[in-house]
C-alpha cells in the first residue's frame, strides 16, 4: 500500500459512522442483536419518543444522548435539522446511532437521512427493526394474516390531513386489494379513515382494533367496527400513538390474547437494588408482564481505606482459628472470596470452621463454591440463625462474620452473649448511589410508578435521600398511593418509620417470595 492510500484511509477514519437503527415497537427486548451492538459502541445516540428509554442504559460511559422526538402538537427538531445533525456529528469523528421506533424504513424517513449522509461522504448502516405494524397487533393477540381470514396486508400512513390522504391513498384499490389494513399514526383521522373504507366497499361491521403504546406497560386496546369505532375512540378519550388494524383478523383477539393476561401486565415497578443485583428481580418482573424501572440507590463496593483493608487482612490471616464463618448475605459471600483472592489465602486454611448462612440464596452462593452449610433457619434473618444453631454453639468458640458495614449488631451481640468471640469483617461497604435517571424521576413525579420494591432498609433510606437531592422535597408524599413492596419485616419497619405504608410483604425474605406476593396483590385488585 502506498503513502497516498494510507493517507486516504486515515482521512476516512477521521469520520464517524452513523447507524440508522430500528429500536422495535417499544419493548426494549425487541431490538435486534445488531441494533444493540451499534448502540453499545456509539459515542452519541439521537433518539425519539417511540424508542424505549431503557435502551439508553446500554450506552457506554460518557456517551451523549440527544432527544429529537416529535409530539403530536410540536416538533422538537425539524427533519432537515436531524439530517444535518447526523452529518455534523459524524464529521466530528463520532460514531452515531440514530435510534428510531419500529423499523426505520417504514415511515421512518430513513431515506432522507441516508441520502444526506451519502452526499457528505459519511459511512452509514441501516439496521432493520421489528415494525410496530406487525408486532403491536401480535401483542394484542391479533395476527395480521390468518389462513382462513387474510392472506395479505397493506401498511398505510394515517398521519396526513384528509386532503393529503386522498392524494396518497387510492381508497378504492386499498379497500378491496388486501385482507388486512394496518394504519400507522391515524388515531386523529380514524373517523375519516372509517368513512372512506365504508364508502369504497368495506362492510360497516368490519372489525377494527386500536392498540396504543403496544408492547409496553401502557398498552391499551379498544375494539369496534368501522361504523362504531370513531364513537368508541372519542368516548374512551383514546390518544396516539396507536396502530389501527382493520379486518376480520381482529376477531382472533378473543382467543389469542396473551400479553395483557400476564399477571403483572400494566405494572411498572421501581427496582431499588444495587445495579449488580437488580437483574434477578427485573427479569422476573418482565417475565410476568410488568416493566422494571431499575433505579439503583445503593452502591456496593470494597472498602478502600488502608486501615480497613489491613483489618481485613489480619482477620483472614487467622483462618485456622475460626470455629464458625457466618454469612448473612450473598454480597458477604461474593466479597469474602474476592478478598481471599486479593490476599492470596487458600480457602482450605479455614478447614476447622463450620459454615452458617442466613437465607437460601446465601446458601446457594456458598454451594456454588463447593461449601455446604449447616441447617438453614426458618426465619431468614440473624434471629432465625441463632435459634437454629443454638445447640451447636459453645462458649470459647470463635466466629468470623464477613458482612457489610451497615449490618445489624444482633448477630455479634447474641453470639458474644453466648460466650463466643466474634471477628467482624466488613468485606464490603454500602454507599449512596450516584443515580442519574431523568426518566425514572419523571415517572415518579407523574405518578407513573405503580410499585416500589425495597430489598433492604438501606434501599428505603437511600431512595428517599436521592429523591430529595433531585428536587423532590417530600418524597414520602410523592410516593403516596404507590404500592410499597418490602422484602421482609426489618425493611418494613424502616419504611413505615419513614412514613411509607407497606402494602406488600412476602412470607419469606427472598426475591422469589417477593414476586409471588406482588403477583397475588395484583390479582386481588382484579377481583
XYZ file of C-alpha atoms in Angstrom:
527
model
C 0.000 0.000 0.000
C 1.399 3.372 -0.975
C 1.567 6.516 1.156
C -1.331 8.095 -0.705
C -3.592 5.105 0.034
C -2.635 5.160 3.723
C -3.456 8.869 3.898
C -6.850 8.271 2.287
C -7.770 5.549 4.766
C -6.632 7.671 7.681
C -8.789 10.514 6.441
C -11.786 8.200 6.188
C -11.228 7.086 9.767
C -11.428 10.719 10.860
C -15.153 10.491 10.147
C -17.558 8.563 12.283
C -20.167 6.107 11.102
C -23.925 6.540 11.503
C -26.090 3.543 12.386
C -29.719 4.064 11.398
C -31.272 1.621 13.855
C -34.821 0.389 14.303
C -35.491 0.132 18.051
C -38.560 -2.058 17.623
C -42.098 -1.278 18.758
C -41.437 -0.336 22.399
C -40.456 -3.373 24.458
C -36.673 -2.853 24.813
C -36.009 -6.571 24.386
C -37.436 -6.472 20.874
C -34.452 -4.581 19.472
C -32.288 -6.725 17.201
C -28.919 -8.081 18.288
C -27.214 -5.920 15.645
C -29.114 -2.838 16.780
C -27.977 -3.359 20.358
C -24.381 -3.826 19.225
C -24.481 -0.495 17.391
C -25.979 1.235 20.413
C -23.257 -0.060 22.727
C -20.408 1.112 20.512
C -21.743 4.605 19.763
C -20.422 7.912 21.071
C -23.789 9.615 20.526
C -27.386 8.388 20.314
C -30.017 10.526 18.581
C -33.436 9.205 19.598
C -37.161 9.942 19.580
C -40.020 9.177 21.969
C -41.050 5.924 20.304
C -37.747 4.299 21.302
C -37.749 2.793 24.796
C -35.746 4.962 27.228
C -34.481 1.758 28.835
C -32.374 1.114 25.743
C -30.273 4.144 26.630
C -28.894 2.241 29.621
C -26.819 0.162 27.214
C -24.738 3.179 26.185
C -21.080 3.166 27.099
C -19.996 5.577 29.865
C -19.802 9.160 28.658
C -21.927 8.645 25.556
C -24.037 11.654 24.600
C -27.849 11.479 24.375
C -29.754 13.854 22.076
C -33.565 13.827 22.062
C -35.152 14.851 18.756
C -38.551 13.257 19.215
C -41.790 14.628 17.918
C -45.076 15.050 19.714
C -48.472 15.484 18.011
C -48.616 19.180 18.935
C -44.984 20.158 18.447
C -41.758 19.145 16.751
C -38.657 19.226 18.881
C -36.419 19.318 15.800
C -37.315 19.502 12.110
C -36.392 16.514 9.957
C -33.940 18.595 7.913
C -32.204 19.629 11.142
C -31.978 15.999 12.266
C -30.433 15.050 8.921
C -27.783 17.747 9.279
C -27.160 16.879 12.929
C -26.235 13.319 11.970
C -23.809 14.614 9.352
C -22.226 17.126 11.716
C -21.722 14.554 14.475
C -20.133 12.048 12.110
C -17.819 14.708 10.628
C -16.626 15.344 14.191
C -15.371 11.764 14.203
C -18.161 10.401 16.380
C -19.922 7.090 15.902
C -23.642 7.809 15.984
C -26.754 5.694 16.463
C -29.950 7.217 15.126
C -32.488 5.264 17.164
C -35.992 5.140 15.688
C -39.126 3.407 16.887
C -40.183 0.346 14.898
C -38.378 -0.144 11.607
C -36.540 2.880 10.146
C -37.649 2.135 6.584
C -41.388 2.153 7.342
C -42.496 5.796 7.558
C -39.215 6.493 9.361
C -37.765 8.891 6.761
C -34.528 6.957 6.856
C -34.058 7.551 3.145
C -33.721 11.300 3.657
C -31.171 10.848 6.418
C -29.152 8.316 4.436
C -29.141 10.478 1.294
C -27.582 13.449 3.092
C -25.035 11.201 4.798
C -24.001 9.763 1.443
C -23.827 13.247 -0.109
C -21.382 14.272 2.625
C -19.245 11.154 2.344
C -20.354 9.739 5.696
C -20.482 5.966 6.052
C -23.810 4.619 7.315
C -25.581 1.343 8.002
C -29.326 0.711 8.061
C -30.270 -1.760 10.776
C -33.838 -3.039 10.347
C -36.148 -3.190 13.339
C -39.316 -5.076 14.216
C -42.086 -2.910 12.834
C -44.937 -1.876 15.083
C -47.302 -2.668 12.204
C -46.862 -6.378 12.920
C -45.532 -6.591 16.480
C -48.124 -4.375 18.164
C -51.133 -6.341 16.846
C -49.343 -9.552 17.863
C -49.033 -8.261 21.452
C -52.781 -7.569 21.381
C -53.488 -11.140 20.246
C -54.118 -10.198 16.596
C -52.129 -11.965 13.864
C -52.083 -9.675 10.819
C -52.553 -12.661 8.494
C -54.543 -15.839 9.002
C -55.042 -18.802 6.719
C -58.821 -18.529 6.835
C -59.213 -14.769 7.223
C -56.476 -12.797 5.464
C -53.615 -13.795 3.176
C -52.241 -10.288 2.591
C -51.924 -6.924 4.281
C -51.309 -3.261 3.499
C -49.460 -0.803 5.743
C -50.714 2.741 5.303
C -49.818 6.042 6.945
C -52.762 7.742 8.595
C -50.850 10.787 9.785
C -51.626 13.118 6.910
C -54.526 15.566 6.647
C -57.629 14.246 4.800
C -56.765 16.015 1.535
C -53.232 14.588 1.593
C -54.579 11.153 2.495
C -56.807 11.264 -0.579
C -53.816 12.145 -2.754
C -51.504 9.468 -1.312
C -54.050 6.667 -0.870
C -56.123 5.135 -3.644
C -59.010 4.212 -1.387
C -60.761 2.006 -3.920
C -57.648 -0.079 -4.532
C -56.531 -0.241 -0.863
C -60.009 -1.145 0.351
C -60.501 -4.077 -1.979
C -56.998 -5.353 -2.693
C -55.939 -6.787 0.649
C -57.247 -8.757 3.571
C -55.844 -6.742 6.494
C -55.280 -2.994 6.595
C -52.772 -1.507 9.038
C -52.834 2.256 9.579
C -49.981 3.866 11.485
C -50.336 7.231 13.222
C -54.010 7.584 12.343
C -55.899 7.982 15.630
C -56.879 11.594 14.973
C -58.178 10.656 11.492
C -59.972 7.441 12.487
C -63.430 8.790 11.575
C -62.325 9.874 8.124
C -60.458 6.609 7.512
C -63.501 4.526 8.514
C -65.768 6.696 6.352
C -63.585 6.229 3.266
C -63.267 2.466 3.738
C -67.062 2.070 4.008
C -67.618 4.367 1.033
C -65.263 2.254 -1.089
C -66.720 -1.133 -0.273
C -65.766 -2.304 3.214
C -68.639 -3.659 5.307
C -69.750 -1.281 8.058
C -69.426 -4.145 10.547
C -65.788 -4.868 9.604
C -63.857 -5.348 12.888
C -61.387 -2.640 13.886
C -58.844 -2.537 16.725
C -56.701 0.300 18.003
C -53.650 -0.577 20.121
C -51.971 2.257 21.998
C -48.341 2.019 23.129
C -48.243 -1.614 22.057
C -45.668 -3.958 23.662
C -45.237 -1.521 26.568
C -46.648 -1.446 30.078
C -49.111 1.254 28.965
C -50.559 -0.933 26.186
C -54.285 -0.424 25.795
C -56.583 -1.947 23.191
C -60.075 -0.981 22.074
C -62.191 -2.874 19.548
C -65.182 -1.871 17.441
C -66.340 -1.821 13.830
C -65.861 0.692 11.042
C -69.298 2.021 11.858
C -68.724 2.408 15.611
C -65.003 2.967 16.082
C -64.961 6.780 15.929
C -67.533 6.979 18.715
C -65.644 4.423 20.805
C -62.371 6.325 20.383
C -63.984 9.596 21.485
C -65.761 8.042 24.468
C -62.548 6.394 25.619
C -60.512 9.572 25.007
C -58.109 7.294 23.185
C -54.878 9.139 22.358
C -51.978 8.442 19.995
C -49.639 6.789 19.322
C -51.591 3.729 18.227
C -51.717 1.110 15.496
C -55.051 0.633 13.726
C -55.960 -2.840 12.471
C -58.904 -3.260 10.075
C -60.107 -6.725 9.100
C -61.544 -9.996 10.311
C -58.212 -10.932 11.948
C -59.252 -8.610 14.799
C -61.723 -11.307 15.878
C -58.782 -13.557 16.800
C -58.075 -11.311 19.768
C -60.784 -13.004 21.851
C -58.889 -16.299 21.638
C -55.262 -15.204 21.294
C -54.765 -12.506 23.916
C -51.608 -13.339 25.834
C -49.626 -10.262 26.833
C -52.491 -8.439 28.526
C -53.290 -11.602 30.516
C -49.895 -11.807 32.190
C -50.168 -11.376 35.967
C -48.105 -8.178 36.150
C -49.330 -6.632 32.887
C -49.636 -2.871 33.217
C -47.440 -2.690 36.341
C -44.276 -0.583 36.404
C -42.015 -1.474 39.336
C -39.216 0.730 40.659
C -36.317 -1.608 41.454
C -34.028 0.000 44.031
C -31.394 -2.724 44.412
C -27.752 -2.145 43.520
C -27.190 -2.386 39.774
C -25.129 -5.563 40.187
C -28.073 -7.279 41.908
C -31.080 -5.809 40.114
C -31.188 -8.194 37.156
C -32.762 -11.135 39.002
C -35.721 -9.084 40.237
C -36.038 -7.159 36.952
C -36.058 -10.361 34.883
C -38.821 -11.907 36.998
C -40.948 -8.760 36.680
C -40.529 -8.755 32.897
C -41.303 -12.459 32.624
C -44.659 -11.825 34.306
C -45.560 -8.942 32.004
C -44.510 -5.998 34.172
C -41.936 -3.342 33.451
C -38.989 -2.953 35.813
C -37.584 0.539 36.172
C -34.088 -0.032 37.512
C -33.171 2.838 39.812
C -30.257 1.628 41.964
C -29.987 3.646 45.164
C -27.146 1.748 46.793
C -23.611 1.240 45.576
C -21.834 -1.857 46.884
C -18.045 -1.719 46.811
C -14.872 -2.895 48.512
C -13.504 -0.818 51.392
C -10.548 1.221 50.167
C -9.191 2.856 53.315
C -5.794 1.312 54.189
C -6.769 0.748 57.839
C -9.906 -1.190 56.842
C -8.010 -3.268 54.285
C -5.351 -4.094 56.893
C -8.048 -5.100 59.383
C -9.486 -7.486 56.807
C -6.065 -8.945 56.096
C -5.488 -9.524 59.805
C -8.888 -11.254 60.120
C -8.274 -13.514 57.132
C -4.750 -14.428 58.232
C -6.281 -16.031 61.334
C -8.101 -18.584 59.153
C -7.077 -21.615 61.212
C -8.586 -20.201 64.449
C -12.236 -19.959 63.391
C -14.891 -22.444 64.513
C -17.631 -20.680 62.542
C -17.989 -18.494 59.467
C -21.416 -16.845 59.472
C -22.615 -15.382 56.176
C -25.701 -13.152 56.230
C -25.952 -12.211 52.529
C -24.914 -13.147 49.028
C -22.786 -9.992 48.953
C -20.949 -11.240 52.020
C -20.128 -14.464 50.172
C -19.037 -12.713 46.977
C -16.769 -10.207 48.681
C -15.348 -12.806 51.080
C -13.988 -14.704 48.088
C -12.760 -11.515 46.435
C -10.629 -10.785 49.479
C -9.364 -14.373 49.556
C -8.041 -13.859 46.033
C -6.707 -10.410 46.871
C -4.742 -11.693 49.891
C -3.740 -14.993 48.248
C -5.322 -17.062 51.013
C -6.337 -20.665 50.343
C -9.905 -21.472 51.463
C -8.611 -24.772 52.848
C -6.956 -22.872 55.680
C -10.471 -22.449 57.118
C -10.821 -26.247 57.410
C -11.773 -26.071 61.111
C -14.716 -23.733 60.534
C -18.340 -24.762 60.136
C -20.404 -22.659 57.719
C -23.642 -20.904 58.686
C -25.848 -18.908 56.319
C -28.917 -16.689 56.550
C -31.311 -17.394 53.678
C -31.401 -19.896 50.807
C -29.756 -17.523 48.305
C -26.755 -17.124 50.590
C -26.570 -20.893 50.990
C -26.839 -21.290 47.212
C -23.954 -18.851 46.658
C -21.836 -20.942 49.024
C -22.895 -24.211 47.388
C -21.808 -22.801 44.016
C -18.322 -22.577 45.532
C -18.421 -26.087 46.926
C -19.238 -25.182 50.521
C -22.049 -26.894 52.436
C -23.848 -25.029 55.222
C -25.411 -26.027 58.495
C -29.196 -26.301 58.576
C -30.975 -23.259 57.165
C -33.026 -21.204 59.647
C -36.774 -20.974 59.192
C -36.537 -17.192 59.599
C -34.205 -15.658 57.020
C -32.559 -13.217 59.417
C -29.995 -13.249 62.220
C -32.509 -14.193 64.916
C -33.526 -17.277 62.963
C -29.920 -18.347 62.513
C -29.301 -18.104 66.251
C -32.364 -20.206 67.011
C -31.336 -22.865 64.506
C -27.745 -23.160 65.766
C -28.488 -22.766 69.487
C -27.426 -26.297 70.477
C -24.295 -26.197 68.297
C -22.789 -23.019 69.691
C -20.380 -23.249 72.599
C -18.540 -20.734 74.785
C -14.979 -20.122 73.690
C -15.668 -20.689 70.010
C -14.535 -18.039 67.530
C -16.824 -16.842 64.729
C -15.841 -14.840 61.640
C -18.633 -12.607 60.336
C -17.982 -11.473 56.723
C -20.592 -8.770 56.137
C -21.286 -5.181 55.119
C -20.514 -2.055 57.076
C -24.225 -1.395 57.735
C -25.014 -4.870 59.057
C -27.152 -5.154 62.185
C -25.465 -5.786 65.517
C -27.878 -8.554 66.549
C -25.715 -11.483 65.433
C -22.377 -10.459 67.003
C -24.107 -9.262 70.168
C -26.026 -12.504 70.680
C -23.062 -14.715 69.793
C -20.924 -12.887 72.340
C -23.739 -13.206 74.900
C -23.418 -16.976 74.443
C -19.709 -16.838 75.170
C -18.373 -16.852 71.610
C -15.687 -14.487 70.349
C -16.614 -12.674 67.130
C -14.396 -11.151 64.466
C -16.429 -8.742 62.362
C -15.003 -8.381 58.851
C -16.607 -5.609 56.824
C -15.868 -7.146 53.419
C -17.989 -4.579 51.561
C -19.418 -1.110 52.025
C -22.879 0.181 51.142
C -22.927 3.766 49.916
C -25.479 6.139 48.454
C -25.517 5.543 44.701
C -24.864 8.337 42.243
C -28.085 7.641 40.364
C -28.885 9.761 37.312
C -32.095 8.730 35.583
C -34.347 11.536 34.379
C -36.924 9.079 33.054
C -37.391 7.390 36.437
C -37.714 10.759 38.179
C -40.292 11.877 35.624
C -42.319 8.705 36.190
C -42.211 9.267 39.958
C -43.312 12.892 39.624
C -46.109 11.971 37.211
C -47.181 9.012 39.384
C -46.490 6.510 36.634
C -44.636 4.183 39.000
C -47.101 1.627 40.363
C -44.898 -0.288 42.817
C -41.654 0.486 44.644
C -39.715 -2.635 45.648
C -37.405 -2.370 48.663
C -34.997 -5.224 49.376
C -33.235 -3.790 52.430
C -33.509 -0.977 54.933
C -30.717 0.897 53.168
C -32.696 0.969 49.913
C -35.508 2.741 51.775
C -33.318 5.425 53.344
C -31.257 5.931 50.197
C -34.219 6.270 47.831
C -35.786 8.978 49.970
C -32.466 10.827 50.175
C -31.795 10.602 46.429
C -35.286 11.912 45.655
C -34.664 14.881 47.965
C -31.358 15.599 46.236
C -33.179 15.576 42.900
C -35.663 18.241 43.886
C -38.493 16.154 45.342
C -38.780 17.911 48.703
C -41.328 15.494 50.172
C -40.512 12.051 48.746
C -42.959 10.283 51.064
C -45.806 12.403 49.652
C -44.526 11.755 46.120
C -44.913 8.006 46.771
C -48.350 8.338 48.330
C -50.735 5.942 46.592
C -47.898 3.823 45.198
C -47.802 0.214 46.380
C -44.756 -0.324 48.602
C -43.289 -3.831 48.442
C -40.906 -4.782 51.265
C -38.844 -7.953 51.258
C -39.219 -8.548 54.996
C -40.170 -7.234 58.462
C -36.929 -5.324 59.085
C -37.242 -3.431 55.815
C -40.922 -2.855 56.554
C -40.056 -1.318 59.946
C -37.667 1.109 58.252
C -40.182 2.046 55.556
C -43.031 2.609 58.000
C -40.801 4.603 60.344
C -40.076 6.890 57.388
C -43.809 7.392 56.799
C -44.373 4.935 53.954
C -47.273 2.489 54.014
C -46.144 -1.029 53.128
C -48.813 -2.911 51.194
C -46.833 -5.969 50.081
C -44.628 -8.190 52.261
C -43.840 -11.834 51.445
C -43.841 -14.697 53.931
C -40.158 -15.350 53.249
C -37.477 -12.713 52.743
C -36.495 -13.842 49.242
C -36.818 -12.313 45.781
C -38.945 -15.230 44.571
C -41.317 -14.827 47.516
C -41.467 -11.058 46.969
C -42.506 -11.586 43.345
C -45.139 -14.110 44.423
C -46.567 -11.639 46.941
C -46.605 -8.872 44.321
C -48.414 -11.142 41.867
C -51.027 -12.092 44.468
C -51.520 -8.435 45.357
C -52.161 -7.505 41.728
C -54.576 -10.419 41.326
C -56.546 -9.237 44.364
C -57.077 -5.862 42.668
C -58.807 -7.569 39.752
C -61.318 -9.456 41.888
